[in-house]
Structures are given as C-alpha cells and as structure tokens.
Coordinates of C-alpha atoms and ligand atoms in Angstrom, one line a residue:
K1 CA 7.5 -37.1 -24.1
F2 CA 4.7 -36.1 -21.7
G3 CA 2.6 -39.4 -22.0
N4 CA -1.1 -39.5 -22.9
I5 CA -2.4 -37.9 -19.7
L6 CA -1.1 -34.7 -18.1
N7 CA -2.8 -32.3 -15.8
I8 CA -0.5 -29.5 -15.0
T9 CA -1.8 -28.8 -11.5
D10 CA -1.4 -32.4 -10.6
A11 CA 2.1 -32.5 -12.2
L12 CA 3.2 -29.5 -10.2
F13 CA 1.8 -30.4 -6.8
S14 CA 1.5 -34.2 -6.5
K15 CA 5.4 -34.3 -6.0
W16 CA 5.1 -32.2 -2.8
D17 CA 1.9 -33.8 -1.5
N18 CA 3.6 -36.0 1.2
S19 CA 4.5 -35.9 4.9
D20 CA 6.7 -32.8 4.3
A21 CA 3.9 -30.7 3.0
D22 CA 3.0 -29.4 6.5
K23 CA 6.5 -27.9 6.8
R24 CA 7.3 -26.9 3.3
I25 CA 6.4 -23.2 2.7
A26 CA 4.7 -22.4 -0.6
I27 CA 3.6 -18.8 -0.1
Y28 CA 4.5 -15.8 2.1
Y29 CA 1.6 -13.3 1.9
K30 CA 1.3 -10.4 4.3
D31 CA 1.5 -12.0 7.7
E32 CA 0.3 -15.4 6.5
I33 CA 2.4 -18.4 5.7
W34 CA 0.8 -21.0 3.4
T35 CA 2.4 -24.4 3.5
Y36 CA 2.2 -26.8 0.6
R37 CA -0.4 -28.7 2.6
K38 CA -2.6 -25.7 3.0
L39 CA -2.2 -24.7 -0.6
I40 CA -2.9 -28.2 -2.1
D41 CA -6.0 -28.5 0.1
E42 CA -7.3 -25.0 -0.9
I43 CA -6.7 -25.7 -4.6
N44 CA -8.7 -28.9 -4.2
K45 CA -11.6 -27.2 -2.4
L46 CA -11.8 -24.5 -5.0
G47 CA -11.8 -27.2 -7.8
N48 CA -14.6 -29.0 -6.0
G49 CA -16.5 -25.7 -5.6
L50 CA -16.3 -25.0 -9.3
K51 CA -17.4 -28.6 -10.1
E52 CA -20.4 -28.2 -7.9
L53 CA -21.4 -25.1 -10.0
G54 CA -21.3 -27.4 -13.1
I55 CA -18.1 -26.0 -14.5
E56 CA -16.5 -28.5 -16.9
K57 CA -13.5 -29.1 -19.1
E58 CA -12.6 -26.1 -21.3
N59 CA -15.1 -23.7 -19.6
R60 CA -13.3 -20.4 -19.3
I61 CA -12.9 -18.6 -16.0
L62 CA -12.0 -15.0 -16.3
M63 CA -9.8 -13.8 -13.4
I64 CA -9.4 -10.2 -12.4
A65 CA -7.3 -10.8 -9.3
Y66 CA -4.5 -9.2 -7.4
D67 CA -1.4 -11.2 -6.4
T68 CA -2.8 -13.1 -3.4
P69 CA -3.0 -16.8 -2.5
Y70 CA -6.6 -16.8 -4.0
F71 CA -5.2 -16.0 -7.4
I72 CA -3.1 -19.1 -7.1
T73 CA -5.9 -21.4 -5.8
T74 CA -8.2 -20.2 -8.5
F75 CA -5.7 -20.6 -11.3
Y76 CA -4.5 -24.0 -10.4
G77 CA -7.8 -25.3 -9.0
A78 CA -9.5 -24.4 -12.3
M79 CA -6.9 -26.3 -14.3
K80 CA -7.1 -29.3 -12.0
I81 CA -10.7 -29.8 -13.2
G82 CA -9.8 -29.2 -16.8
A83 CA -11.3 -25.7 -16.9
V84 CA -9.4 -22.8 -18.4
P85 CA -8.4 -19.8 -16.2
V86 CA -7.8 -16.6 -18.0
P87 CA -6.0 -14.0 -15.7
I88 CA -6.1 -10.5 -17.0
N89 CA -4.7 -7.1 -16.2
T90 CA -6.1 -5.6 -13.0
Y91 CA -5.2 -2.0 -14.1
L92 CA -7.7 -1.7 -16.9
K93 CA -10.7 0.7 -17.2
P94 CA -14.0 -1.0 -16.2
E95 CA -15.5 -0.8 -19.7
E96 CA -12.4 -2.6 -21.1
Y97 CA -13.3 -5.7 -19.1
I98 CA -16.4 -6.3 -21.2
F99 CA -14.2 -7.2 -24.2
Y100 CA -12.5 -9.9 -22.2
L101 CA -15.7 -11.3 -20.8
E102 CA -17.2 -11.6 -24.3
D103 CA -14.0 -12.7 -26.1
T104 CA -13.5 -15.6 -23.7
D105 CA -17.3 -16.4 -23.4
A106 CA -16.4 -16.9 -19.7
K107 CA -18.9 -18.8 -17.7
V108 CA -17.4 -17.6 -14.4
L109 CA -15.8 -14.3 -13.4
V110 CA -13.5 -14.3 -10.4
I111 CA -13.0 -10.8 -9.4
E112 CA -11.8 -8.4 -6.7
P113 CA -14.7 -6.6 -5.0
D114 CA -13.3 -3.1 -5.6
I115 CA -13.0 -3.8 -9.3
L116 CA -16.5 -5.4 -9.5
N117 CA -18.0 -2.3 -8.0
K118 CA -16.5 -0.2 -10.8
L119 CA -17.4 -2.8 -13.5
S120 CA -21.0 -3.4 -12.4
P121 CA -22.7 -0.6 -14.3
Y122 CA -21.2 -1.8 -17.6
L123 CA -22.4 -5.3 -17.3
K124 CA -26.0 -4.5 -18.2
D125 CA -27.1 -6.5 -21.3
R126 CA -23.5 -7.6 -21.9
A127 CA -21.5 -10.9 -21.4
N128 CA -24.5 -13.1 -21.7
K129 CA -22.6 -16.4 -21.3
L130 CA -21.6 -15.4 -17.7
K131 CA -23.3 -17.5 -15.1
Y132 CA -21.4 -16.9 -11.9
I133 CA -19.5 -14.0 -10.4
I134 CA -17.2 -15.0 -7.5
I135 CA -16.0 -12.2 -5.3
L136 CA -12.5 -12.7 -3.9
P137 CA -11.7 -12.1 -0.2
N138 CA -10.3 -8.6 0.2
S139 CA -9.8 -6.7 3.3
N140 CA -11.0 -3.5 1.6
E141 CA -14.2 -5.2 0.6
G142 CA -16.7 -2.6 1.8
K143 CA -20.2 -2.9 0.4
I144 CA -20.7 -4.7 -2.9
D145 CA -22.9 -3.1 -5.5
L146 CA -24.9 -5.8 -7.2
P147 CA -24.2 -6.0 -10.9
H148 CA -26.9 -5.3 -13.4
H149 CA -26.6 -8.9 -14.6
K150 CA -28.4 -12.2 -14.3
A151 CA -25.3 -14.0 -13.2
H152 CA -25.3 -15.5 -9.6
L153 CA -23.2 -13.7 -7.2
L154 CA -21.1 -15.8 -4.8
T155 CA -18.3 -15.2 -2.4
Y156 CA -15.0 -17.1 -2.7
S157 CA -15.3 -18.2 0.9
G158 CA -18.9 -19.4 0.3
L159 CA -17.8 -21.4 -2.7
V160 CA -15.0 -23.3 -0.9
S161 CA -16.6 -23.7 2.5
G162 CA -17.6 -27.3 3.3
Q163 CA -15.8 -28.5 0.2
S164 CA -13.6 -31.6 0.3
K165 CA -9.9 -31.2 0.3
Y166 CA -9.6 -34.3 -2.0
L167 CA -10.0 -33.9 -5.7
E168 CA -9.1 -36.3 -8.5
P169 CA -7.4 -34.4 -11.3
E170 CA -9.3 -34.3 -14.7
K171 CA -7.5 -36.6 -17.1
T172 CA -6.4 -34.0 -19.5
S173 CA -4.0 -34.6 -22.3
P174 CA -0.7 -32.7 -22.5
N175 CA -2.1 -30.9 -25.5
D176 CA -5.5 -29.9 -24.0
M177 CA -6.0 -26.2 -23.4
A178 CA -4.8 -25.3 -19.9
F179 CA -4.9 -21.5 -19.7
W180 CA -4.9 -18.3 -21.8
L181 CA -2.9 -15.2 -21.5
Y182 CA -3.7 -12.0 -23.4
T183 CA -1.0 -10.2 -25.2
S184 CA -1.7 -6.5 -25.7
G185 CA -0.7 -5.5 -29.2
T186 CA -0.1 -1.9 -30.2
T187 CA -3.0 -2.1 -32.6
G188 CA -6.4 -3.7 -32.5
H189 CA -7.7 -5.8 -29.7
P190 CA -5.6 -7.9 -27.3
K191 CA -5.2 -11.5 -28.5
A192 CA -5.4 -14.5 -26.2
A193 CA -2.5 -16.9 -26.6
V194 CA -3.9 -20.4 -25.9
H195 CA -1.5 -22.4 -23.7
L196 CA -1.6 -26.2 -23.2
H197 CA -1.1 -28.4 -20.1
K198 CA 2.5 -29.3 -21.1
D199 CA 3.7 -25.7 -21.7
I200 CA 4.5 -24.9 -18.0
L201 CA 6.6 -28.1 -17.8
V202 CA 8.6 -27.0 -20.9
V203 CA 9.5 -23.7 -19.2
L204 CA 10.5 -25.5 -16.0
D205 CA 12.7 -27.8 -18.0
T206 CA 14.4 -25.0 -20.1
Y207 CA 14.8 -21.5 -18.6
V208 CA 14.2 -22.5 -15.0
K209 CA 16.5 -25.6 -15.0
H210 CA 19.3 -24.2 -17.2
V211 CA 19.4 -20.5 -16.2
L212 CA 18.0 -19.9 -12.8
K213 CA 18.6 -23.4 -11.4
I214 CA 16.0 -22.9 -8.7
N215 CA 16.1 -25.2 -5.7
E216 CA 13.9 -26.0 -2.7
K217 CA 15.6 -23.3 -0.6
D218 CA 14.8 -20.5 -3.0
R219 CA 12.4 -17.8 -2.2
L220 CA 11.1 -15.9 -5.2
F221 CA 9.7 -12.4 -5.4
S222 CA 8.3 -11.0 -8.6
A223 CA 7.4 -7.3 -8.7
S224 CA 5.7 -8.1 -12.1
K225 CA 2.2 -9.3 -11.5
L226 CA 0.8 -12.8 -11.9
F227 CA -1.6 -11.8 -14.7
F228 CA 1.4 -11.2 -16.9
A229 CA 3.2 -14.2 -18.5
Y230 CA 6.5 -13.1 -16.9
G231 CA 5.0 -12.7 -13.4
L232 CA 3.0 -15.9 -13.6
G233 CA 6.2 -18.0 -14.0
N234 CA 8.3 -15.9 -11.6
G235 CA 5.6 -15.7 -8.9
S236 CA 4.0 -19.1 -9.1
Y237 CA 5.1 -22.2 -11.1
F238 CA 8.9 -21.5 -10.9
A239 CA 8.5 -22.1 -7.1
F240 CA 5.8 -24.8 -7.2
G241 CA 7.7 -26.8 -9.8
N242 CA 10.7 -26.9 -7.4
G243 CA 9.2 -27.1 -4.0
A244 CA 10.4 -23.6 -3.3
S245 CA 8.5 -20.5 -1.9
T246 CA 7.0 -17.4 -3.5
I247 CA 6.3 -14.0 -1.8
L248 CA 3.1 -12.4 -3.0
M249 CA 2.5 -8.7 -2.8
P250 CA -0.9 -7.5 -3.9
D251 CA 0.0 -3.8 -4.0
K252 CA 1.2 -1.7 -6.9
P253 CA 5.0 -2.2 -7.3
E254 CA 6.1 1.1 -5.9
P255 CA 9.9 1.3 -5.1
R256 CA 9.5 1.7 -1.3
K257 CA 7.0 -1.2 -1.0
I258 CA 9.4 -3.3 -3.1
F259 CA 12.3 -2.5 -0.8
E260 CA 10.3 -3.2 2.3
T261 CA 9.1 -6.5 0.9
I262 CA 12.7 -7.6 0.1
H263 CA 13.9 -6.4 3.5
K264 CA 11.2 -8.3 5.3
Y265 CA 10.8 -11.6 3.4
K266 CA 14.4 -12.0 2.2
P267 CA 13.9 -13.5 -1.3
T268 CA 16.8 -15.2 -3.0
I269 CA 15.7 -14.2 -6.6
F270 CA 14.0 -10.9 -7.5
F271 CA 12.2 -10.3 -10.8
A272 CA 11.3 -6.9 -12.2
V273 CA 11.3 -4.8 -15.4
P274 CA 13.9 -2.2 -16.2
T275 CA 11.9 0.9 -15.3
L276 CA 11.4 -0.5 -11.8
Y277 CA 15.2 -1.2 -11.4
N278 CA 15.8 2.3 -12.5
A279 CA 13.2 3.7 -9.9
L280 CA 14.8 1.5 -7.2
L281 CA 18.2 3.0 -8.0
Q282 CA 16.8 6.6 -7.5
V283 CA 15.5 5.9 -3.9
E284 CA 17.7 8.1 -1.6
E285 CA 17.2 5.9 1.5
W286 CA 18.3 2.7 -0.3
K287 CA 20.8 2.0 2.5
N288 CA 18.0 1.5 5.0
Y289 CA 17.0 -1.7 3.3
D290 CA 18.9 -5.0 3.4
L291 CA 19.0 -6.8 0.0
S292 CA 21.8 -9.2 1.0
S293 CA 19.4 -12.2 0.7
L294 CA 19.4 -11.9 -3.2
R295 CA 21.5 -14.4 -5.2
L296 CA 20.1 -13.3 -8.5
C297 CA 18.0 -10.6 -10.1
V298 CA 16.1 -11.0 -13.4
S299 CA 14.8 -8.4 -15.9
A300 CA 12.6 -8.8 -18.9
G301 CA 9.7 -6.9 -20.6
E302 CA 12.1 -4.3 -22.2
P303 CA 15.8 -4.5 -22.8
L304 CA 17.8 -3.5 -19.7
P305 CA 19.8 -0.3 -20.3
P306 CA 23.5 -1.0 -19.6
I307 CA 23.7 1.9 -17.1
I308 CA 21.1 0.1 -14.9
Y309 CA 22.9 -3.2 -15.0
T310 CA 26.2 -1.6 -14.0
K311 CA 24.9 0.6 -11.2
W312 CA 22.9 -2.2 -9.7
K313 CA 25.9 -4.6 -9.7
E314 CA 28.1 -1.9 -8.2
R315 CA 25.6 -1.2 -5.4
Y316 CA 24.4 -4.7 -4.6
G317 CA 27.1 -7.0 -6.0
V318 CA 24.3 -9.0 -7.8
E319 CA 23.9 -9.5 -11.5
I320 CA 20.6 -8.6 -13.2
L321 CA 20.1 -11.3 -15.8
D322 CA 18.4 -9.7 -18.8
G323 CA 16.4 -11.9 -21.1
I324 CA 13.6 -11.8 -23.6
G325 CA 10.4 -13.8 -23.7
S326 CA 6.9 -13.4 -24.8
T327 CA 3.4 -14.2 -23.8
E328 CA 3.2 -16.5 -26.7
A329 CA 6.4 -18.4 -25.8
L330 CA 5.2 -18.3 -22.2
H331 CA 8.5 -17.3 -20.8
I332 CA 12.2 -16.4 -21.5
Y333 CA 14.0 -18.1 -24.5
I334 CA 17.1 -15.9 -24.8
S335 CA 18.9 -15.0 -21.5
N336 CA 22.0 -14.0 -19.8
Y337 CA 23.4 -16.6 -17.4
P338 CA 24.7 -16.3 -13.8
G339 CA 28.4 -15.6 -14.1
D340 CA 28.1 -14.9 -17.8
S341 CA 26.0 -11.7 -17.9
K342 CA 26.9 -8.6 -19.9
P343 CA 25.5 -5.1 -20.0
G344 CA 23.6 -4.3 -23.3
V345 CA 23.3 -8.0 -24.3
T346 CA 20.1 -10.0 -24.2
G347 CA 22.1 -13.2 -23.9
K348 CA 22.3 -16.7 -25.4
V349 CA 19.6 -19.0 -26.6
V350 CA 18.1 -21.0 -23.7
P351 CA 18.6 -24.8 -24.2
G352 CA 15.3 -26.3 -25.5
Y353 CA 14.6 -23.4 -27.9
E354 CA 15.9 -22.6 -31.3
V355 CA 15.9 -19.1 -32.8
K356 CA 16.7 -17.6 -36.2
I357 CA 17.2 -14.1 -37.6
V358 CA 15.9 -13.6 -41.1
D359 CA 15.8 -10.9 -43.7
E360 CA 12.7 -9.6 -45.5
N361 CA 12.8 -12.6 -47.8
G362 CA 12.9 -15.1 -45.0
N363 CA 16.6 -16.0 -45.5
E364 CA 18.8 -16.3 -42.4
V365 CA 21.3 -13.4 -42.0
P366 CA 25.0 -13.8 -41.0
P367 CA 26.3 -12.6 -37.6
K368 CA 26.2 -8.8 -37.0
V369 CA 23.3 -8.3 -39.5
V370 CA 20.0 -7.1 -38.1
G371 CA 16.8 -9.1 -39.0
D372 CA 13.5 -10.4 -37.6
L373 CA 13.7 -12.9 -34.8
Y374 CA 11.8 -16.1 -34.9
V375 CA 11.7 -18.7 -32.1
K376 CA 10.8 -22.4 -31.9
G377 CA 10.1 -24.3 -28.8
D378 CA 7.5 -26.5 -27.1
S379 CA 6.1 -23.8 -24.8
V380 CA 4.9 -21.6 -27.7
A381 CA 1.1 -21.1 -27.7
M382 CA -1.0 -23.3 -30.0
F383 CA -2.9 -20.3 -31.5
Y384 CA -4.6 -17.0 -30.8
W385 CA -8.2 -17.5 -29.8
H386 CA -10.7 -16.0 -32.3
D387 CA -7.9 -14.6 -34.4
Y388 CA -7.2 -16.6 -37.5
E389 CA -5.3 -13.8 -39.3
S390 CA -2.8 -13.2 -36.5
T391 CA -2.3 -16.9 -36.0
R392 CA -1.5 -17.4 -39.6
K393 CA 0.8 -14.3 -39.7
N394 CA 2.8 -15.1 -36.5
M395 CA 2.8 -18.8 -36.1
N396 CA 4.5 -20.2 -39.2
G397 CA 4.6 -23.9 -38.7
N398 CA 6.9 -24.5 -35.7
W399 CA 8.3 -21.0 -35.9
F400 CA 6.9 -18.0 -34.0
R401 CA 7.5 -14.5 -35.4
T402 CA 8.4 -12.5 -32.4
G403 CA 8.1 -9.0 -33.9
D404 CA 11.5 -8.1 -32.6
K405 CA 14.7 -7.0 -34.4
F406 CA 17.9 -8.7 -33.3
Y407 CA 21.4 -9.4 -34.4
R408 CA 23.9 -12.0 -33.0
D409 CA 27.7 -12.1 -32.8
E410 CA 30.0 -15.0 -33.7
E411 CA 30.0 -16.3 -30.1
G412 CA 26.2 -16.7 -30.0
Y413 CA 25.3 -13.7 -28.0
Y414 CA 22.1 -11.9 -29.1
Y415 CA 21.5 -8.2 -29.2
Y416 CA 18.1 -6.5 -29.1
V417 CA 17.6 -3.6 -31.6
G418 CA 13.9 -2.8 -31.1
R419 CA 10.4 -3.9 -31.8
S420 CA 10.0 -4.2 -35.6
D421 CA 7.3 -1.5 -35.6
D422 CA 9.4 0.8 -33.3
M423 CA 12.5 0.9 -35.6
I424 CA 13.3 4.3 -37.1
K425 CA 14.5 4.8 -40.7
A426 CA 15.8 8.4 -41.0
S427 CA 17.8 9.6 -44.0
G428 CA 17.8 6.1 -45.3
L429 CA 19.6 4.7 -42.2
W430 CA 18.1 2.4 -39.5
I431 CA 18.2 3.6 -36.0
S432 CA 17.4 1.5 -32.9
P433 CA 15.5 3.5 -30.3
I434 CA 17.0 1.2 -27.7
E435 CA 20.5 2.3 -28.4
V436 CA 19.6 6.0 -28.3
E437 CA 17.5 5.6 -25.1
A438 CA 20.4 3.7 -23.4
A439 CA 22.8 6.7 -24.2
L440 CA 20.2 9.2 -23.0
L441 CA 19.9 7.3 -19.6
T442 CA 23.6 7.8 -19.0
H443 CA 23.1 11.6 -18.8
P444 CA 22.9 12.7 -15.1
A445 CA 19.6 14.7 -15.7
V446 CA 17.7 11.9 -17.4
L447 CA 15.3 9.8 -15.4
E448 CA 13.5 8.1 -18.3
A449 CA 13.5 8.3 -22.0
A450 CA 11.7 7.2 -25.2
V451 CA 13.0 7.7 -28.7
V452 CA 10.7 7.8 -31.6
G453 CA 10.7 8.7 -35.4
I454 CA 8.0 11.3 -36.1
L455 CA 7.1 12.7 -39.5
D456 CA 7.8 16.4 -39.9
E457 CA 5.7 18.9 -41.9
V458 CA 7.3 17.8 -45.2
G459 CA 6.9 14.1 -44.5
L460 CA 10.5 13.3 -43.4
T461 CA 11.2 11.2 -40.4
K462 CA 12.7 13.2 -37.5
V463 CA 14.2 11.4 -34.5
I464 CA 12.8 12.9 -31.3
G465 CA 14.0 12.1 -27.8
F466 CA 11.2 12.3 -25.1
V467 CA 12.7 12.8 -21.7
V468 CA 11.6 12.8 -18.0
V469 CA 14.1 14.8 -16.0
K470 CA 15.3 13.8 -12.5
P471 CA 14.0 15.9 -9.6
G472 CA 16.1 19.0 -9.2
Y473 CA 16.7 19.5 -12.9
D474 CA 15.1 22.3 -14.9
A475 CA 13.5 21.1 -18.2
S476 CA 14.9 24.1 -20.1
T477 CA 16.0 24.7 -23.7
E478 CA 19.5 24.9 -22.4
L479 CA 19.3 21.5 -20.9
A480 CA 17.8 20.1 -24.1
E481 CA 20.8 21.5 -26.1
E482 CA 23.3 20.2 -23.5
I483 CA 21.8 16.7 -23.7
R484 CA 22.1 16.7 -27.5
N485 CA 25.7 17.9 -27.3
Y486 CA 26.4 15.1 -24.8
L487 CA 24.8 12.5 -27.2
R488 CA 27.1 13.7 -30.0
Q489 CA 30.0 12.3 -28.1
K490 CA 28.3 8.9 -27.6
L491 CA 26.5 8.2 -30.8
D492 CA 26.9 8.4 -34.6
H493 CA 25.7 11.8 -35.7
Y494 CA 22.6 10.6 -37.5
K495 CA 21.3 8.8 -34.4
V496 CA 21.3 12.0 -32.2
P497 CA 17.7 13.2 -31.8
K498 CA 17.0 16.4 -33.7
E499 CA 14.9 17.5 -30.8
I500 CA 14.6 16.7 -27.1
R501 CA 11.1 17.2 -25.7
F502 CA 10.5 17.1 -21.9
V503 CA 7.4 15.2 -20.7
K504 CA 6.0 14.3 -17.3
E505 CA 6.0 10.6 -17.9
I506 CA 6.8 7.9 -20.4
P507 CA 3.7 5.9 -21.2
K508 CA 4.1 2.2 -20.4
T509 CA 1.9 -0.9 -20.5
A510 CA 1.0 -2.6 -17.2
T511 CA 3.9 -4.9 -17.9
G512 CA 6.5 -2.2 -18.2
K513 CA 6.9 -1.9 -22.0
I514 CA 7.3 1.6 -23.4
Q515 CA 4.4 2.6 -25.6
R516 CA 6.4 4.4 -28.3
Y517 CA 3.4 4.4 -30.6
K518 CA 1.6 6.8 -28.4
F519 CA 4.2 9.5 -29.3
R520 CA 4.1 8.5 -32.9
L521 CA 0.3 9.0 -32.9
G522 CA 0.7 12.4 -31.3
E523 CA -1.2 11.3 -28.1
I524 CA 1.8 12.8 -26.2
K525 CA 3.7 15.7 -27.7
Ligands
LIG601 O1 8.5 -9.4 -22.4 C1 9.2 -10.3 -22.0 O2 10.4 -10.4 -22.2 C2 8.5 -11.6 -21.4 C3 9.3 -12.4 -20.7 C4 8.8 -13.5 -20.1 C5 7.5 -13.8 -20.2 C6 6.7 -13.0 -20.9 C7 7.2 -11.8 -21.5 C8 6.3 -11.0 -22.3

C-alpha cells in the first residue's frame, strides 16, 4: 500500500514544495511567520548539517526541545536523512535525562540551553555513545555551562549555517524506524514505542481524514506539547499533511497564556486535555478573549468529564470531541465526531482501526459488559525498544492491549471505565474511578478530583475521594460530609467514597493523566 520506498518527511512536504510555498503559512511562532518555503529549506539545512557530522540511518537523536520551529526542523530533518529523532518530556528532573540518553544510545543530543545547564553536572562518565550536543536557539540562552563530557558542543545556528537548502531524502522503506516516543508507565522505566515511516500517514488517513477533516485553511493550536504523541500530531503533522498551519507556543500551558494565544492567532481547531479545559472554564475574565475562530475542540489523555463538555458547549457553542489514543497507537482510534458528540462517551471506532473488548479468558464480551480493550491498526508501534517482556505482553500479533477498561453499547458507542490498574473492587463490586470523579466535579466546591481504592487497617479496600476545592471554599469536615451527601443522590451507594480528603493538587503526568497510583502508594495522603 505504501510502495517500497517511503520517507515520511518527503511524503509530508514534497506536495507543498511548489510555487505556492512562499505564500502558504506553515508555522505561527511568537511574531514570526514561517512559510512552507522557509520550513522546507530549514529542514533540509538541518538534515545536511547532521549528515556533515556523520549521522546515518537509524542513529538516534535525543530531543529535549520546547515547542518552537526548531523542534519541527530537527524532528523532520533527522527523519529525512533516515536518522531517528526521539523527542522527550521537557519537564523532567535533570538526572532523569541520563536514562533516556543511555536507553536510546543517542549519538546526538539536541537540547534547550537552560535544560543543558541543569543536566550538565550529571553527564560526567555517563552516556558514552553521545558524540554531539546541539544547543537550540533560545532567547533566554545566557551563559552555557560546558558539560562534563567529551561530546562536541555545537550551536543549532552553527550547524545549519552555510548548509544547502537542497537535500535528497534517504530512501527509507515504509517499515524502517522513523521516530520513537516514550510512554511513561506507572511502574518501571518508560518504554520507547518504535514508530515506522508509514505510521504518520496512517493517522492522516484515519483520524485526521474521517474525524477532523482538516483542510488547507485550518490553523491548529495544541496546548499539549509536541514531545507527547497527542501533541506531535495536533501541532505538527496534522497541519503539514494538509497544507494547513500550526501555532507554536513554547511556554507552559497556563490558562491565560492559552486564551491570549487563541485570541491573537485565531486557530480553527484547539487541542487540550480535560484538566486544561477545566482550568480555562474557571478563568473569571474569560469574556475578554475572543474564541470565535474555533470550529472544533479536541480532548484526549484522560476521559472528558461530562460537566466540562456541557459547560464549554454552553459558553462557546463549540463541541469538544473526546477521544482515546495512545503513544503506541500514535494517535486517536476511538473518537466522537463533529455533530455526533455526546458527554461521557469516548465515541465510535475511527475507520481504519478495529477494536475488541475481551474478558479475562480473552473472549469478546457482549454490549454493556466491561472488559479489556484491544486495538488493531497500521499505526501501532512495531515494538518497545529494549523491552522484550512488555512487547510480548502488550503486542499480541496484530492486537495491542491498551490497558484500558471499556464497554460498548448496541449502537457502537464506546464508554471508558478506567485504566485496568486504576479500577477499584470494593465489597466484591467493581467501581470506575472515572464515574465517581465525574460526579464529584459537578459539585460547586470541587475544582479537581481523583478517586482511588486504598487498603484500610484490616486489608479491605476503601474508596477515597481526593479533592481540590475551588477558591473561596473552606476544606472543612462539614464540606466533606456535604459532598458525600450530594454524591448519595447521584451514585449507587457502594460507589460513594467512604472518605473525602482535601489536597492541594492532584498529581498528573506532563501529558495530563491523573497519577492515581501516587495516592495508592501513600505518596499523597
Ligand atoms: O492519551 C491519549 O488519549 C492519546 C491520544 C492521542 C495520542 C496519544 C495519546 C496518549
């Protein structure tokens, strides 16, 4: 279906490399406008610079980069020469980066100067395969502390300066490694999902074509960062595959910054995670910002609580399309559709994917019965790097075990119940934390919530609701009791938390997923 030769960078950009490229806008970034012409030229220069360093097919390039045009040029430039970019989370502790350098055996590290300054002391006698460190342009650069490492230190501008803007793509096969994305499990080390040159085309031909229907006039803005599988699609190849534009914002996605960006750059589609939609709904001066450019909003990472869907639609008249994807599947495979979106429903299977829900014996369950969700589709990663056990456990032939519990109805709508390891069994009955959290969020005092099963002193599972209160509410015993009474009217009695505990924040991954296991382990009480 993809032929014998496919280079994903070439496949995405060669279509737009014509006389219109000078006018067609690829990226809005701060006050810069990058046309497709400029972007294609810069990708080629970067690719030529890497080639001059001796970087070859399948060499890994670890990227610790903010959402800037240089993330894009590095990611696509590396793949154009057949090298393998590996973007990772920019919010980690410096010592954590050593794991990624060593797990990837990266030859090149492309890094923001402020992060390099923090990482530098940890590099001594580590990551011995690393040959080059390339420092990204950054206005907050300041002085760079030289790393305690034998790798050559170069600047990004030094690497590309004088390079040709012409570059023949490496003749990769559709099934060659193109890029890796790490998935942060709740236990053990993160695992790298190895994606191939064809995978991005599969997402463009499934979710993007059938659900979002992106066209050349679209302007996309993703609050979720490019290093995350969700953000990588939303903020880069969804636009580049369709000749559309992306808006890049390097800062932390704080509500006011998000509002300002939408107001200024007028995106047509906005992508975020549920906690950010919730935070946007709490901003008092929301009327100061114009969001009328939006034709669609998208949510993933965690199920979207119905109350957020409803309030957003009431306020802005735009649907938030909830969906579920994974780093392994690369993007979304079950989704709501424009004009057919419902609160509390993950949606229908995206054409091009197959899913099944099975019981503990691997047999498919009938509608309305909860089971483990498996997905099949051509964008699913080939394997996990260096992790034979997890590959064998999760990638069963063509089927990928998602680790999520779901049920479906007779009409083909799918309903998320929870991560398999977050489900609670109390008094012999299964409880979905998602259902209880959604009910908690409808209480006027509740800003955020996480529901967890914790063993009590006699070893029985007790359902506990952890709650962050909205400003102006007093986290008192009376409020806790009032919340429990409120839940009794909304939920079956056995689902009502035995206790409400007030906390300052709900721990989340950089990609917005609630870390319920931190409560279970007693890290937060
Ligand atoms: O978490 C998700 O739902 C998701 C969606 C798209 C791409 C990647 C992920 C993890």
